[in-house]
CSV table of C-alpha atoms in Angstrom, one decimal:
chain,number,residue,atom,x,y,z
A,64,MET,CA,16.0,56.8,-89.2
A,65,SER,CA,16.2,52.5,-89.5
A,66,LYS,CA,19.4,50.5,-89.3
A,67,SER,CA,20.5,49.7,-92.8
A,68,VAL,CA,21.0,46.0,-93.9
A,69,LYS,CA,24.8,45.9,-93.5
A,70,ALA,CA,24.5,47.7,-90.0
A,71,THR,CA,21.9,44.9,-89.0
A,72,LYS,CA,23.9,42.3,-90.4
A,73,ALA,CA,26.8,43.8,-88.4
A,74,GLY,CA,24.9,43.8,-85.4
A,75,LEU,CA,24.2,40.1,-85.7
A,76,LYS,CA,27.8,39.3,-85.7
A,77,ASP,CA,28.7,40.9,-83.2
A,78,ALA,CA,25.7,39.1,-81.5
A,79,HIS,CA,27.0,36.0,-82.8
A,80,GLU,CA,30.1,36.5,-81.2
A,81,MET,CA,28.6,37.3,-77.9
A,82,VAL,CA,26.8,33.8,-78.0
A,83,GLU,CA,30.4,32.4,-78.6
A,84,SER,CA,32.1,34.5,-76.0
A,85,LEU,CA,29.6,33.5,-73.5
A,86,LYS,CA,29.7,29.6,-74.0
A,87,GLU,CA,33.4,29.7,-73.7
A,88,MET,CA,33.0,31.6,-70.7
A,89,VAL,CA,30.8,29.0,-69.2
A,90,TYR,CA,32.8,26.3,-70.3
A,91,ALA,CA,36.4,27.6,-69.1
A,92,ASP,CA,34.3,28.3,-65.5
A,93,LEU,CA,32.7,24.7,-65.5
A,94,ARG,CA,36.1,23.2,-66.3
A,95,ARG,CA,38.1,25.4,-63.8
A,96,GLN,CA,35.2,24.8,-61.3
A,97,ARG,CA,35.0,20.9,-61.9
A,98,SER,CA,39.3,20.7,-61.7
A,99,GLY,CA,39.0,22.8,-58.6
A,100,PHE,CA,36.3,20.3,-57.3
A,101,GLU,CA,38.3,17.0,-58.5
A,102,GLU,CA,41.4,18.1,-56.8
A,103,ALA,CA,39.5,18.9,-53.2
A,104,LEU,CA,37.6,15.7,-53.4
A,105,SER,CA,40.8,13.9,-54.4
A,106,SER,CA,43.0,15.3,-51.8
A,107,ARG,CA,40.2,14.6,-49.2
A,108,LEU,CA,40.4,10.7,-50.0
A,109,LEU,CA,44.4,10.7,-50.3
A,110,GLU,CA,44.6,12.6,-47.1
A,111,ALA,CA,42.0,10.1,-45.0
A,112,GLU,CA,43.6,7.2,-47.2
A,113,ASP,CA,47.0,6.8,-45.7
A,114,VAL,CA,45.5,7.7,-42.1
A,115,ILE,CA,42.9,5.1,-42.7
A,116,LEU,CA,45.7,2.5,-43.6
A,117,LYS,CA,47.8,3.0,-40.8
A,118,SER,CA,45.0,2.5,-38.5
A,119,ALA,CA,43.8,-0.6,-39.6
A,120,LYS,CA,47.5,-1.7,-39.6
A,121,SER,CA,47.9,-0.6,-36.3
A,122,LYS,CA,44.8,-2.5,-35.3
A,123,VAL,CA,45.5,-5.5,-36.6
A,124,ALA,CA,49.0,-5.5,-34.6
A,125,ILE,CA,46.7,-4.2,-31.4
A,126,ILE,CA,44.4,-7.4,-31.8
A,127,ALA,CA,47.1,-9.5,-32.3
A,128,GLY,CA,49.3,-8.2,-29.3
A,129,VAL,CA,46.7,-8.7,-27.3
A,130,GLY,CA,45.7,-12.1,-28.2
A,131,VAL,CA,49.4,-13.1,-27.5
A,132,MET,CA,49.0,-11.3,-24.1
A,133,ARG,CA,45.9,-13.4,-23.2
A,134,LYS,CA,47.9,-16.7,-24.1
A,135,ASP,CA,50.7,-15.3,-22.1
A,136,LEU,CA,48.3,-14.9,-18.9
A,137,GLU,CA,46.5,-18.3,-19.4
A,138,ARG,CA,50.0,-19.8,-19.5
A,139,ALA,CA,50.6,-17.8,-16.3
A,140,GLN,CA,47.6,-18.8,-14.6
A,141,ARG,CA,48.0,-22.8,-15.4
A,142,LYS,CA,51.8,-22.2,-14.3
A,143,PHE,CA,50.8,-20.4,-10.9
A,144,SER,CA,48.0,-23.1,-10.0
A,145,LYS,CA,50.7,-26.0,-10.4
A,146,SER,CA,53.2,-24.1,-8.8
A,147,ASN,CA,51.6,-21.3,-6.3
A,148,ASP,CA,54.5,-19.2,-7.3
A,149,VAL,CA,53.1,-15.6,-6.9
A,150,GLU,CA,56.0,-13.6,-7.7
A,151,GLU,CA,56.5,-15.2,-11.1
A,152,LEU,CA,52.7,-14.3,-11.6
A,153,LYS,CA,53.4,-11.2,-10.5
A,154,SER,CA,56.2,-10.7,-13.0
A,155,THR,CA,54.0,-11.8,-15.7
A,156,LEU,CA,51.6,-9.4,-15.0
A,157,ILE,CA,53.4,-6.4,-14.8
A,158,SER,CA,55.2,-7.2,-18.0
A,159,LEU,CA,51.4,-7.8,-19.2
A,160,ALA,CA,50.5,-4.4,-17.6
A,161,LYS,CA,53.7,-2.6,-19.4
A,162,ASN,CA,53.2,-4.3,-22.7
A,163,LEU,CA,49.0,-3.3,-22.5
A,164,GLU,CA,49.7,0.1,-21.5
A,165,LYS,CA,52.1,0.0,-25.0
A,166,LEU,CA,49.1,-1.3,-26.7
A,167,ARG,CA,46.7,1.7,-25.3
A,168,LYS,CA,48.8,4.3,-26.4
A,169,THR,CA,49.5,2.7,-29.7
A,170,ASN,CA,45.4,2.6,-29.9
A,171,ASN,CA,45.4,6.5,-28.8
A,172,GLU,CA,47.6,7.5,-31.3
A,173,VAL,CA,45.3,5.9,-34.0
A,174,ILE,CA,42.1,7.6,-32.4
A,175,HIS,CA,43.9,10.8,-33.0
A,176,SER,CA,45.0,10.5,-36.0
A,177,LEU,CA,41.1,9.2,-37.1
A,178,SER,CA,39.9,12.3,-35.5
A,179,LYS,CA,42.0,14.1,-38.0
A,180,VAL,CA,40.0,12.0,-41.0
A,181,LEU,CA,37.2,12.6,-39.0
A,182,ASN,CA,37.1,16.6,-38.4
A,183,PRO,CA,39.0,17.4,-41.6
A,184,THR,CA,39.8,21.1,-42.7
A,185,LEU,CA,37.5,20.4,-45.4
A,186,SER,CA,35.2,17.7,-45.5
A,187,ALA,CA,33.7,16.4,-48.8
A,188,VAL,CA,30.5,18.1,-48.1
A,189,GLU,CA,32.2,21.4,-47.5
A,190,VAL,CA,33.9,20.4,-51.0
A,191,VAL,CA,30.5,19.9,-52.5
A,192,GLU,CA,29.1,23.6,-50.9
A,193,ARG,CA,31.7,25.1,-52.2
A,194,PHE,CA,31.8,24.1,-55.4
A,195,SER,CA,27.8,24.7,-55.7
A,196,SER,CA,28.5,28.2,-54.5
A,197,ASP,CA,31.5,29.0,-57.1
A,198,ILE,CA,29.2,27.8,-59.6
A,199,GLN,CA,26.3,29.9,-58.4
A,200,ARG,CA,28.8,32.6,-58.6
A,201,SER,CA,29.9,32.4,-61.9
A,202,ALA,CA,26.2,31.7,-63.1
A,203,GLY,CA,25.8,35.4,-62.1
A,204,THR,CA,28.5,36.3,-64.1
A,205,TRP,CA,26.5,34.3,-67.4
A,206,GLU,CA,23.0,35.8,-66.4
A,207,ARG,CA,24.7,39.5,-66.7
A,208,HIS,CA,26.6,38.4,-70.0
A,209,GLY,CA,23.2,36.8,-71.4
A,210,ARG,CA,21.1,39.8,-70.1
A,211,GLU,CA,23.8,41.8,-72.4
A,212,LEU,CA,23.2,39.7,-75.5
A,213,ASP,CA,19.5,39.9,-74.8
A,214,ASP,CA,19.8,43.6,-74.8
A,215,ALA,CA,21.8,43.3,-78.4
A,216,ILE,CA,19.3,41.1,-79.5
A,217,LEU,CA,16.6,43.4,-78.5
A,218,GLU,CA,18.4,46.7,-80.1
A,219,LEU,CA,18.4,44.8,-83.7
A,220,CYS,CA,14.6,44.1,-83.5
A,221,GLN,CA,12.9,47.2,-84.4
A,222,ASP,CA,9.8,46.9,-84.0
A,223,ASN,CA,8.3,50.8,-84.4
A,224,LYS,CA,7.9,52.1,-87.8
A,225,PRO,CA,10.5,53.6,-89.7
A,226,ALA,CA,10.9,57.1,-89.2
A,227,GLU,CA,11.0,58.1,-92.9
A,228,MET,CA,7.4,56.2,-93.3
A,229,VAL,CA,6.2,58.3,-90.1
A,230,GLU,CA,7.6,61.6,-91.6
A,231,LEU,CA,5.6,60.6,-95.2
A,232,GLU,CA,2.5,59.9,-93.3
A,233,ALA,CA,2.9,63.2,-91.2
A,234,TYR,CA,3.5,64.9,-94.6
A,235,ILE,CA,0.1,64.0,-96.5
A,236,GLU,CA,-1.5,64.4,-93.1
A,237,GLY,CA,-0.1,68.2,-93.3
A,238,GLN,CA,-1.0,68.5,-96.8
A,239,GLY,CA,-4.4,67.4,-96.3
A,240,TYR,CA,-3.9,64.5,-99.0
A,241,THR,CA,-6.0,62.0,-96.4
A,242,VAL,CA,-9.1,64.0,-97.6
A,243,LEU,CA,-8.3,62.6,-101.0
A,244,LEU,CA,-7.3,59.2,-99.8
A,245,GLY,CA,-10.8,58.5,-97.7
A,246,GLU,CA,-10.8,54.9,-96.9
A,247,ALA,CA,-7.7,53.5,-98.6
A,248,TYR,CA,-5.7,56.2,-95.9
A,249,SER,CA,-8.1,55.1,-93.0
A,250,SER,CA,-7.8,51.4,-93.5
A,251,SER,CA,-3.9,51.3,-93.8
A,252,ALA,CA,-3.8,53.7,-90.7
A,253,GLU,CA,-6.1,51.2,-88.4
A,254,SER,CA,-3.9,48.0,-89.5
A,255,GLU,CA,-0.8,49.2,-87.4
C-alpha cells in the first residue's frame, strides 16, 4: 500500500531534520578539529619561540664575549712583544682559555635547547597530518549519515505502482475484461 501524503510529509520532515543534524555534526566536528589544530600549531610555535629567543640572545652574548677575548689576546700579544714577559702572557692565555670554555658550555646549552625545538614531540607537519587524519575519520561518520539520508529519501521515492492499482489490473484481467477493453487496455499496459 502506498504512503499517504501525511506520511510522506512526515518522512520529508524527518529527512530535513537529518540534513540539519548532519550539517551540525560536520560544523561541530570541523570547529573541534580546527580548534585542536590551531592550538597544536600555536603550542608548537610558542614552545619554540622562547627557546629561539634565548638562543639568539645567548649567541649575541657569545659573540660579544669572543670579541672581548680577541681584544684581550691582541693586547696581551702586543704587551708580550714589548716586554717578553712569558708569565703575564701565560696568565692571560689561561684566563682566556677558562672564559672560552665557559662560552663553549653556553654554546652547547644553546645547541641542546635548539635540538629540542628541531626535534619536537609533535612537529608542525605532524600536527597537520594528525588534523587531516582526524578530518578523514570524521568524514567517515559524515558519509555514514549521508547514506542514511539517501536511504530515507529513497524510501520516500516510490517509483512502483500502488498496490491498489496492481490489484485492480489483476482483477480486470482475472474477470476477462481485457478482451472488452481491447486496444485501450493494451496501450495503457505497454506505457509502463
